[in-house]
Coordinates of C-alpha atoms and ligand atoms in Angstrom, one line a residue:
M1 CA 0.0 0.0 0.0
S2 CA 1.5 3.3 -1.1
Q3 CA 2.3 6.0 1.4
E4 CA 3.3 8.6 -1.2
T5 CA 0.5 11.2 -1.4
A6 CA -0.2 13.7 1.4
A7 CA -3.9 14.6 1.1
P8 CA -6.1 12.6 3.4
E9 CA -9.0 12.5 1.0
A10 CA -8.8 10.0 -1.8
D11 CA -10.3 11.0 -5.1
S12 CA -11.4 7.7 -6.7
K13 CA -10.0 8.9 -10.1
K14 CA -6.6 9.8 -8.7
K15 CA -4.1 7.5 -7.2
L16 CA -5.3 6.4 -3.8
T17 CA -3.6 7.7 -0.7
F18 CA -2.3 5.2 1.8
F19 CA -5.4 5.6 4.0
G20 CA -7.5 5.2 0.8
E21 CA -5.7 2.0 0.1
V22 CA -6.3 0.7 3.6
N23 CA -10.0 1.6 3.2
Q24 CA -10.1 -0.2 -0.1
M25 CA -8.8 -3.4 1.6
F26 CA -11.4 -2.8 4.2
D27 CA -14.2 -2.5 1.7
K28 CA -13.1 -5.6 -0.2
A29 CA -13.2 -7.6 3.1
A30 CA -16.4 -6.0 4.3
A31 CA -18.2 -7.4 1.3
Y32 CA -17.8 -10.8 2.9
T33 CA -19.5 -9.7 6.1
S34 CA -23.1 -8.8 6.9
H35 CA -22.7 -5.8 9.2
P36 CA -24.9 -2.7 8.8
E37 CA -23.4 0.0 6.6
G38 CA -23.3 2.6 9.4
L39 CA -21.3 0.3 11.6
L40 CA -18.8 -0.4 8.8
L41 CA -18.4 3.4 8.2
Q42 CA -17.8 3.9 11.9
I43 CA -15.2 1.1 12.0
K44 CA -13.4 2.6 9.0
A45 CA -13.4 6.2 10.3
C46 CA -10.2 7.7 11.9
N47 CA -11.7 9.1 15.1
S48 CA -9.2 11.8 16.0
V49 CA -5.9 13.3 14.7
Y50 CA -3.8 15.8 16.5
R51 CA -1.5 17.8 14.2
M52 CA 1.2 19.9 15.8
E53 CA 4.1 22.2 14.9
Y54 CA 6.7 23.5 17.3
P55 CA 10.1 25.1 17.1
L56 CA 13.4 23.5 17.8
Q57 CA 16.5 25.5 18.3
R58 CA 19.3 23.6 16.6
E59 CA 22.8 23.3 18.1
D60 CA 24.1 25.8 15.4
G61 CA 21.5 28.4 16.6
S62 CA 19.1 28.0 13.7
I63 CA 15.4 27.2 14.2
D64 CA 13.5 24.3 12.7
V65 CA 9.8 24.0 12.8
I66 CA 9.0 20.4 13.6
Q67 CA 5.8 18.9 12.2
A68 CA 4.3 16.0 14.1
Y69 CA 1.1 14.0 14.4
R70 CA -0.8 11.5 16.5
A71 CA -3.8 9.7 15.1
E72 CA -6.3 7.7 17.1
H73 CA -8.2 5.6 14.7
S74 CA -10.6 3.7 17.0
Q75 CA -11.6 3.9 20.6
H76 CA -13.8 0.8 20.5
K77 CA -11.3 -0.6 23.0
L78 CA -9.0 1.6 25.3
P79 CA -6.3 2.5 25.4
T80 CA -5.4 3.1 21.8
K81 CA -2.0 1.8 20.9
G82 CA 0.5 2.4 18.1
G83 CA 4.1 3.3 17.4
I84 CA 5.8 6.6 16.8
R85 CA 8.0 6.9 13.7
Y86 CA 10.6 9.5 12.9
E87 CA 10.8 9.7 9.2
S88 CA 11.1 12.5 6.6
H89 CA 7.9 11.5 4.7
V90 CA 5.6 11.4 7.7
N91 CA 2.2 13.0 6.9
E92 CA -1.3 13.1 8.2
D93 CA -2.6 10.6 5.7
E94 CA 0.2 8.1 6.6
V95 CA -0.5 8.3 10.4
M96 CA -4.2 7.9 9.8
A97 CA -3.6 4.8 7.6
L98 CA -1.1 3.3 10.0
S99 CA -3.4 3.9 12.9
A100 CA -6.2 2.1 11.0
L101 CA -3.8 -0.8 10.4
M102 CA -3.2 -0.9 14.2
T103 CA -6.9 -1.2 14.9
Y104 CA -7.2 -4.2 12.5
K105 CA -3.8 -5.7 13.7
C106 CA -4.8 -5.6 17.3
A107 CA -8.1 -7.3 16.5
V108 CA -6.5 -10.0 14.3
V109 CA -4.2 -11.0 17.2
D110 CA -6.8 -10.4 20.0
V111 CA -4.9 -7.6 21.7
P112 CA -7.6 -5.5 23.5
F113 CA -6.6 -2.1 22.2
G114 CA -7.8 0.4 19.6
G115 CA -5.4 1.6 16.9
A116 CA -3.2 4.7 17.0
K117 CA 0.0 5.9 15.3
G118 CA 2.3 8.9 15.7
G119 CA 4.9 10.4 13.5
I120 CA 7.4 13.2 13.5
K121 CA 8.5 14.4 10.1
I122 CA 12.3 14.3 10.6
D123 CA 15.2 12.2 9.3
H124 CA 16.5 11.2 12.7
R125 CA 20.0 10.9 11.2
D126 CA 20.1 14.7 10.7
Y127 CA 19.8 15.5 14.4
S128 CA 22.1 15.1 17.4
E129 CA 21.0 13.0 20.3
T130 CA 20.4 16.1 22.4
E131 CA 18.2 17.5 19.6
L132 CA 16.3 14.3 19.3
E133 CA 15.7 14.3 23.0
R134 CA 14.3 17.8 22.9
I135 CA 12.1 16.9 19.9
T136 CA 10.8 13.8 21.7
R137 CA 10.2 15.5 25.1
R138 CA 8.3 18.4 23.4
Y139 CA 6.2 16.0 21.4
T140 CA 5.3 14.1 24.6
F141 CA 4.4 17.4 26.4
E142 CA 2.1 18.3 23.5
L143 CA 0.4 14.9 23.7
T144 CA 0.0 15.1 27.5
R145 CA -1.6 18.6 27.2
K146 CA -4.1 17.4 24.7
N147 CA -4.9 14.1 26.5
F148 CA -3.4 12.1 23.7
I149 CA -1.3 9.9 26.0
G150 CA -1.9 7.9 29.1
P151 CA -2.1 4.3 30.4
G152 CA -5.8 4.2 29.8
I153 CA -6.0 6.7 26.9
D154 CA -3.3 6.2 24.2
V155 CA 0.0 4.3 24.7
P156 CA 2.8 4.9 22.1
A157 CA 5.6 2.4 21.3
P158 CA 8.7 2.3 19.0
D159 CA 8.4 2.3 15.2
Y160 CA 10.7 3.3 12.3
G161 CA 13.5 5.5 13.6
T162 CA 12.6 5.1 17.3
G163 CA 13.5 2.6 20.0
P164 CA 13.9 2.1 23.8
R165 CA 15.8 5.4 24.2
E166 CA 13.0 7.5 22.8
M167 CA 10.4 5.5 24.9
A168 CA 12.4 6.3 28.1
W169 CA 12.4 10.0 27.2
I170 CA 8.6 9.8 26.7
L171 CA 8.1 8.1 30.0
D172 CA 10.3 10.6 31.9
T173 CA 8.5 13.6 30.3
Y174 CA 5.0 12.1 31.0
N175 CA 6.1 11.5 34.6
S176 CA 7.2 15.0 35.0
V177 CA 4.2 16.8 33.5
G178 CA 1.4 14.3 34.2
N179 CA -0.5 13.6 37.4
D180 CA -0.7 9.8 37.1
T181 CA 1.9 8.5 39.6
L182 CA 0.7 5.0 40.2
N183 CA 0.3 3.7 36.6
A184 CA 2.5 6.2 34.7
L185 CA 4.9 3.4 33.7
A186 CA 2.2 2.0 31.4
C187 CA 1.9 5.3 29.4
V188 CA 4.4 3.9 26.8
T189 CA 5.8 0.5 25.8
G190 CA 9.1 -0.6 24.3
K191 CA 10.9 1.0 27.2
P192 CA 14.4 -0.3 28.4
V193 CA 14.0 -3.2 30.8
G194 CA 15.3 -1.1 33.7
Q195 CA 12.6 1.5 33.1
G196 CA 9.6 -0.9 33.2
G197 CA 10.2 -2.5 29.8
V198 CA 9.5 -6.2 29.4
R199 CA 12.2 -8.7 28.4
G200 CA 11.7 -9.8 24.8
R201 CA 10.0 -6.6 23.6
T202 CA 13.0 -5.5 21.5
E203 CA 13.1 -8.6 19.4
A204 CA 9.3 -9.2 19.5
T205 CA 8.3 -7.9 16.1
G206 CA 11.0 -9.8 14.3
L207 CA 10.3 -12.9 16.3
G208 CA 6.6 -12.6 15.5
V209 CA 7.5 -12.3 11.8
F210 CA 9.5 -15.5 12.2
Y211 CA 6.7 -17.3 14.0
G212 CA 4.2 -16.2 11.3
I213 CA 6.3 -17.4 8.4
R214 CA 7.0 -20.7 10.2
E215 CA 3.3 -21.2 10.7
A216 CA 2.5 -20.5 7.1
C217 CA 5.3 -22.9 6.0
R218 CA 3.8 -25.7 8.3
F219 CA 0.9 -26.3 5.9
A220 CA 2.2 -28.8 3.4
D221 CA -0.7 -28.3 1.0
D222 CA -0.3 -24.5 0.9
M223 CA 3.4 -25.0 0.3
E224 CA 2.8 -27.5 -2.4
E225 CA 0.6 -24.9 -4.3
L226 CA 3.7 -22.7 -4.3
G227 CA 6.0 -25.5 -5.4
L228 CA 7.7 -25.5 -2.0
S229 CA 8.3 -28.1 0.6
E230 CA 7.0 -27.8 4.1
G231 CA 8.9 -25.9 6.8
V232 CA 11.3 -23.0 7.0
E233 CA 14.4 -25.1 6.9
G234 CA 16.4 -24.7 3.7
K235 CA 14.3 -21.9 2.3
S236 CA 16.2 -19.0 0.7
V237 CA 15.4 -15.6 2.1
V238 CA 16.0 -12.0 1.2
V239 CA 15.5 -9.3 3.8
Q240 CA 15.2 -5.6 3.2
G241 CA 16.1 -3.4 6.2
L242 CA 18.4 -4.5 9.0
G243 CA 16.7 -2.4 11.7
N244 CA 14.7 -3.7 14.6
V245 CA 12.2 -5.8 12.5
G246 CA 14.5 -6.9 9.7
Y247 CA 17.5 -7.8 11.8
F248 CA 15.5 -10.0 14.3
A249 CA 13.4 -11.5 11.5
A250 CA 16.6 -12.5 9.7
K251 CA 18.2 -13.7 12.9
F252 CA 15.4 -16.0 13.8
L253 CA 14.9 -17.3 10.2
E254 CA 18.6 -18.1 10.1
E255 CA 18.4 -19.9 13.5
G256 CA 15.3 -21.7 12.1
G257 CA 17.4 -23.2 9.3
A258 CA 16.6 -20.8 6.5
K259 CA 19.4 -19.5 4.2
I260 CA 19.8 -15.8 4.0
V261 CA 20.8 -15.1 0.4
G262 CA 20.3 -11.4 0.2
L263 CA 20.3 -8.4 2.6
A264 CA 19.4 -4.8 1.6
E265 CA 20.2 -1.7 3.5
I266 CA 19.8 2.0 2.7
E267 CA 23.3 2.2 1.1
G268 CA 23.0 -0.9 -1.1
A269 CA 22.5 -4.6 -1.0
I270 CA 24.5 -7.9 -1.1
H271 CA 23.7 -11.3 -2.6
N272 CA 25.2 -14.7 -2.1
P273 CA 23.1 -17.7 -3.3
D274 CA 25.2 -19.9 -1.0
G275 CA 24.1 -18.0 2.0
L276 CA 25.3 -15.0 4.1
N277 CA 26.2 -15.1 7.8
L278 CA 23.9 -12.4 9.3
E279 CA 26.1 -11.6 12.4
D280 CA 29.2 -11.4 10.2
V281 CA 27.4 -9.0 7.8
V282 CA 26.2 -6.8 10.7
N283 CA 29.8 -6.7 12.1
H284 CA 31.1 -5.9 8.6
R285 CA 28.6 -3.0 8.3
K286 CA 29.6 -1.7 11.8
S287 CA 33.3 -1.7 11.0
T288 CA 33.2 -0.4 7.4
G289 CA 30.0 1.7 7.6
S290 CA 28.4 -0.1 4.7
I291 CA 26.8 -3.5 3.9
L292 CA 28.6 -3.4 0.5
H293 CA 31.9 -5.3 -0.2
Y294 CA 31.1 -8.1 2.2
P295 CA 33.6 -10.9 1.4
G296 CA 32.2 -13.5 -1.0
A297 CA 29.0 -11.6 -1.8
T298 CA 28.0 -9.6 -5.0
N299 CA 27.3 -5.9 -4.5
I300 CA 24.0 -4.5 -5.6
E301 CA 24.4 -0.7 -5.7
N302 CA 20.7 0.0 -6.2
S303 CA 19.4 -1.4 -3.0
A304 CA 15.8 -1.7 -4.3
E305 CA 16.9 -4.3 -6.9
A306 CA 17.5 -6.8 -4.0
L307 CA 13.7 -7.2 -3.9
E308 CA 14.0 -8.9 -7.3
L309 CA 16.5 -11.5 -6.3
P310 CA 15.6 -15.2 -6.7
C311 CA 14.4 -16.5 -3.4
D312 CA 11.6 -18.5 -1.7
I313 CA 10.8 -15.8 0.9
L314 CA 11.1 -12.0 0.6
V315 CA 10.9 -10.0 3.8
P316 CA 10.5 -6.3 3.2
A317 CA 11.2 -4.8 6.6
A318 CA 12.2 -1.2 6.0
L319 CA 9.5 1.1 4.8
G320 CA 6.1 1.2 3.0
G321 CA 5.4 1.3 -0.8
V322 CA 8.6 -0.5 -1.9
I323 CA 6.8 -3.2 -4.0
T324 CA 4.8 -1.4 -6.7
G325 CA 3.1 -2.0 -10.0
E326 CA 6.5 -1.2 -11.6
N327 CA 8.7 -3.8 -9.9
A328 CA 6.1 -6.4 -8.9
P329 CA 6.4 -8.3 -12.3
R330 CA 10.1 -8.8 -11.6
I331 CA 9.7 -10.1 -8.0
K332 CA 10.6 -13.8 -7.9
A333 CA 9.8 -14.7 -4.3
K334 CA 7.0 -17.2 -3.8
I335 CA 6.3 -15.9 -0.3
I336 CA 6.2 -12.2 0.5
A337 CA 6.3 -11.7 4.2
E338 CA 5.4 -8.1 5.1
G339 CA 7.6 -7.2 8.1
A340 CA 7.2 -3.5 7.4
N341 CA 3.9 -1.7 7.3
G342 CA 2.4 -1.3 3.8
P343 CA 5.4 -2.5 1.7
V344 CA 3.2 -3.7 -1.1
T345 CA 1.0 -1.3 -3.0
S346 CA -2.5 -2.4 -4.0
E347 CA -1.5 -2.6 -7.7
A348 CA 1.4 -4.8 -6.8
D349 CA -0.7 -6.9 -4.5
S350 CA -3.0 -7.8 -7.4
L351 CA -0.1 -8.6 -9.7
L352 CA 1.6 -10.8 -7.1
L353 CA -1.6 -12.7 -6.3
D354 CA -2.3 -13.2 -10.0
R355 CA 0.9 -15.1 -10.3
N356 CA 0.0 -17.1 -7.2
A357 CA 2.4 -15.7 -4.6
L358 CA 1.5 -16.0 -1.0
I359 CA 1.5 -12.6 0.7
I360 CA 1.6 -12.8 4.5
P361 CA 0.1 -9.4 5.3
D362 CA 1.5 -6.8 7.7
V363 CA -1.8 -6.5 9.5
Y364 CA -1.1 -10.0 10.9
L365 CA 2.7 -10.6 10.4
N366 CA 4.2 -7.7 12.2
A367 CA 1.7 -7.9 15.2
G368 CA 4.4 -9.3 17.4
G369 CA 5.4 -5.9 18.6
V370 CA 2.0 -4.8 19.8
T371 CA 1.4 -8.3 21.3
V372 CA 4.5 -8.0 23.5
S373 CA 3.7 -4.3 24.1
Y374 CA 0.4 -5.6 25.6
F375 CA 2.4 -7.9 27.9
E376 CA 4.6 -5.0 28.9
W377 CA 1.5 -2.8 29.6
L378 CA 0.0 -5.6 31.8
R379 CA 3.3 -5.9 33.7
N380 CA 3.4 -2.2 34.3
L381 CA -0.2 -2.1 35.6
S382 CA 0.3 -5.2 37.8
H383 CA 3.6 -3.8 39.1
V384 CA 5.1 -7.3 39.1
R385 CA 7.5 -9.0 36.6
H386 CA 5.8 -11.9 34.7
G387 CA 6.8 -15.2 36.3
R388 CA 8.0 -13.7 39.6
M389 CA 5.2 -15.3 41.7
S390 CA 5.4 -18.7 40.1
K391 CA 9.0 -19.5 39.0
R392 CA 10.1 -21.1 42.3
F393 CA 6.8 -22.8 42.8
E394 CA 7.0 -24.5 39.4
E395 CA 10.5 -25.6 40.1
R396 CA 9.4 -27.2 43.5
N397 CA 6.4 -28.8 41.7
A398 CA 8.8 -30.7 39.4
E399 CA 10.6 -32.0 42.5
R400 CA 7.3 -33.1 44.1
I401 CA 6.3 -34.9 40.9
L402 CA 9.7 -36.8 40.8
R403 CA 9.3 -37.8 44.5
A404 CA 5.8 -39.0 43.7
V405 CA 7.1 -41.1 40.8
E406 CA 9.7 -42.6 43.1
K407 CA 7.0 -43.5 45.7
L408 CA 4.6 -45.0 43.1
S409 CA 7.3 -47.1 41.5
G410 CA 8.6 -48.3 44.8
N411 CA 12.1 -47.6 43.6
S412 CA 14.4 -44.8 44.8
F413 CA 16.4 -43.0 42.2
K414 CA 20.1 -42.8 42.8
E415 CA 20.7 -39.3 44.1
D416 CA 22.9 -38.3 41.1
R417 CA 20.3 -39.7 38.7
F418 CA 17.5 -37.8 40.6
D419 CA 19.5 -34.6 40.4
K420 CA 20.1 -35.0 36.7
V421 CA 16.4 -35.6 35.8
L422 CA 15.4 -32.8 38.1
S423 CA 17.7 -30.4 36.4
E424 CA 16.2 -31.3 33.1
I425 CA 12.6 -30.8 34.1
A426 CA 12.7 -28.4 37.0
F427 CA 12.7 -24.9 35.7
G428 CA 10.2 -22.2 36.3
A429 CA 9.4 -20.0 33.3
S430 CA 11.3 -16.7 33.3
E431 CA 9.7 -13.5 32.1
E432 CA 11.3 -14.0 28.6
D433 CA 10.0 -17.6 28.4
L434 CA 6.5 -16.4 29.2
V435 CA 6.6 -13.5 26.8
N436 CA 7.9 -15.6 23.9
S437 CA 5.5 -18.4 24.5
G438 CA 2.6 -16.0 24.7
L439 CA 3.8 -14.4 21.4
E440 CA 4.2 -17.8 19.7
E441 CA 0.7 -18.9 20.8
T442 CA -0.7 -15.6 19.6
M443 CA 0.9 -15.7 16.2
A444 CA 0.1 -19.4 15.6
Y445 CA -3.6 -19.1 16.7
A446 CA -4.2 -16.0 14.6
Y447 CA -2.6 -17.6 11.5
R448 CA -4.9 -20.6 11.8
E449 CA -7.9 -18.2 12.2
I450 CA -7.1 -16.2 9.1
R451 CA -6.1 -19.3 7.1
E452 CA -9.5 -20.8 7.9
L453 CA -11.3 -17.6 6.6
R454 CA -9.1 -17.6 3.5
H455 CA -10.3 -21.1 2.6
K456 CA -13.9 -20.5 3.7
H457 CA -14.3 -17.4 1.4
D458 CA -11.7 -18.4 -1.2
V459 CA -9.8 -15.1 -0.7
D460 CA -6.2 -14.0 -0.2
L461 CA -4.7 -13.9 3.3
R462 CA -4.9 -10.1 3.6
T463 CA -8.6 -10.0 2.9
A464 CA -9.0 -12.9 5.3
A465 CA -7.2 -10.9 8.0
F466 CA -9.4 -7.9 7.4
I467 CA -12.6 -10.0 7.6
S468 CA -11.4 -11.4 10.9
A469 CA -10.6 -7.8 12.2
I470 CA -13.9 -6.3 11.0
N471 CA -15.9 -9.1 12.7
K472 CA -14.1 -8.6 16.0
V473 CA -14.4 -4.8 16.0
A474 CA -18.1 -5.0 15.0
T475 CA -18.7 -7.4 17.9
S476 CA -17.2 -4.9 20.3
Y477 CA -19.5 -2.1 19.0
K478 CA -22.5 -4.3 19.1
Q479 CA -21.7 -5.4 22.7
M480 CA -21.6 -1.7 23.6
G481 CA -25.2 -1.5 22.4
I482 CA -24.4 1.2 19.9
F483 CA -25.3 -0.8 16.8
P484 CA -27.9 -3.5 16.4
Ligands
NAD501 P1 14.2 0.7 12.2 O1 14.3 2.2 12.1 O2 14.7 0.0 13.4 O3 14.9 0.0 10.9 C1 14.6 0.3 9.6 C2 15.8 -0.1 8.8 O4 15.5 0.1 7.4 C3 17.0 0.9 9.0 O5 18.2 0.0 9.3 C4 17.2 1.6 7.7 O6 18.5 2.0 7.5 C5 16.7 0.7 6.7 N1 16.2 1.3 5.5 C6 15.7 2.5 5.3 N2 15.4 2.7 4.0 C7 15.8 1.6 3.3 C8 15.9 1.2 2.0 N3 15.4 2.0 1.0 N4 16.3 0.0 1.7 C9 16.8 -0.9 2.6 N5 16.8 -0.5 3.9 C10 16.3 0.7 4.3 O7 12.6 0.5 11.9 P2 11.8 -0.8 12.4 O8 11.2 -0.5 13.7 O9 12.5 -2.0 12.1 O10 10.5 -0.6 11.4 C11 10.6 -1.1 10.0 C12 9.2 -1.3 9.5 O11 8.5 -2.2 10.4 C13 8.3 0.0 9.5 O12 7.4 -0.1 8.4 C14 7.5 -0.1 10.8 O13 6.3 0.6 10.7 C15 7.3 -1.6 10.8 N6 7.0 -2.1 12.2 C16 7.8 -1.9 13.2 C17 7.5 -2.4 14.5 C18 8.4 -2.3 15.7 O14 8.1 -2.9 16.7 N7 9.6 -1.6 15.6 C19 6.3 -3.1 14.7 C20 5.4 -3.2 13.6 C21 5.8 -2.7 12.4

């Protein structure tokens, strides 16, 4: 879905805006439901947008006027939730579209939030750390003043160009200007672990991308339709973007036995059909400042051309609108796994589906971030680390079970044998274990749900995911008694 145009209103004769494209997807899926038109219109609408401009005095003394936004698409469940991106193309239409995707994404994976999204129109690489801190703190101050942030109102998270550092600044600013002392930690997620973050959040979106791809590859009949064998192991992969989502998706795919044959970053891309070693490539980029000239790999100066490399799975995990009507006919991957938001325009979507590619849509596939953000929010509100109350208890339980087995069998285990078996089974789940298993279950369950809808209605996975989301949001509205 393209993010190029700025005007929020889509004229049907002109190229659709990003929000227009999301709504087009919505309409396509809504045709498979029987909800009243008014209800569908309400679900589609973006409820509130706060647009702000404020000055920043640069370190050289000049003044920049910073443009920023926060869109809250739907309050059918509260709080609303969505990342904040720092990117030079951010605009009102884009945050509206991304906030709508958040509403549908949360519904697909049963995370009880409405959708929101924020953006600041800057290239974060052009600003010093101190300037970024001032930009972030002022943005948070503006959100607080207008009631666009709060543990039960709207909870931001990281997105393109932001991470735990920015989330810590947001928390600190909210704490200093807000009145909510008890639950303030839950005003933002994706925080550093020492500041109320949850273990596993940093890698969550990439890990979720891996779980989603693995689930899709588990269905032998679906793989057969693509001319592929079952499972992730041995599949060739190209990843675009080695940031938070792309890096971790590539890491877990590699650990799962896939072969990374192409990696693309902003300065160029590299290709090796025999496989690249991710960690080595990352170290090479750190030491040379570029992904290019990695030993044994072929350089691709025009990074976008990496999308066209022969591979089984293509993971666009950088920005939106990168697979278009122009390059889609040259894309060879059989599975397009949308790590980024909106990487495939609607024109490209049709072209890829026509040639029978499997597109695992963003609205499902990159939901790992918000899922683990939900776990972080719960941790902050409960004021206790996941697993803290049960870890030792679970360990003792294992010992009790072994003792019971001893008693029932009438044989005593030799003490060293007992200790060995005990050490194998007696471990209580740590916070990270619980977070990752919650994420795995969420991604697997949601995939099965949308796959079932895909087969039931004979539609593509994106439409199936939208049908699932529309039905769930509609149920919420109906249960509120607003619609029949
Ligand atoms: P990030 O800033 O951590 O990383 C993005 C990476 O893409 C950077 O390394 C950047 O250099 C690279 N990049 C930029 N332009 C490129 C180009 N033309 N070709 C190749 N690489 C390029 O951002 P992120 O958090 O990983 O987000 C990436 C995408 O995933 C965005 O669309 C975002 O909305 C989506 N997403 C992120 C999260 C999350 O938890 N961070 C959750 C859901 C969706």
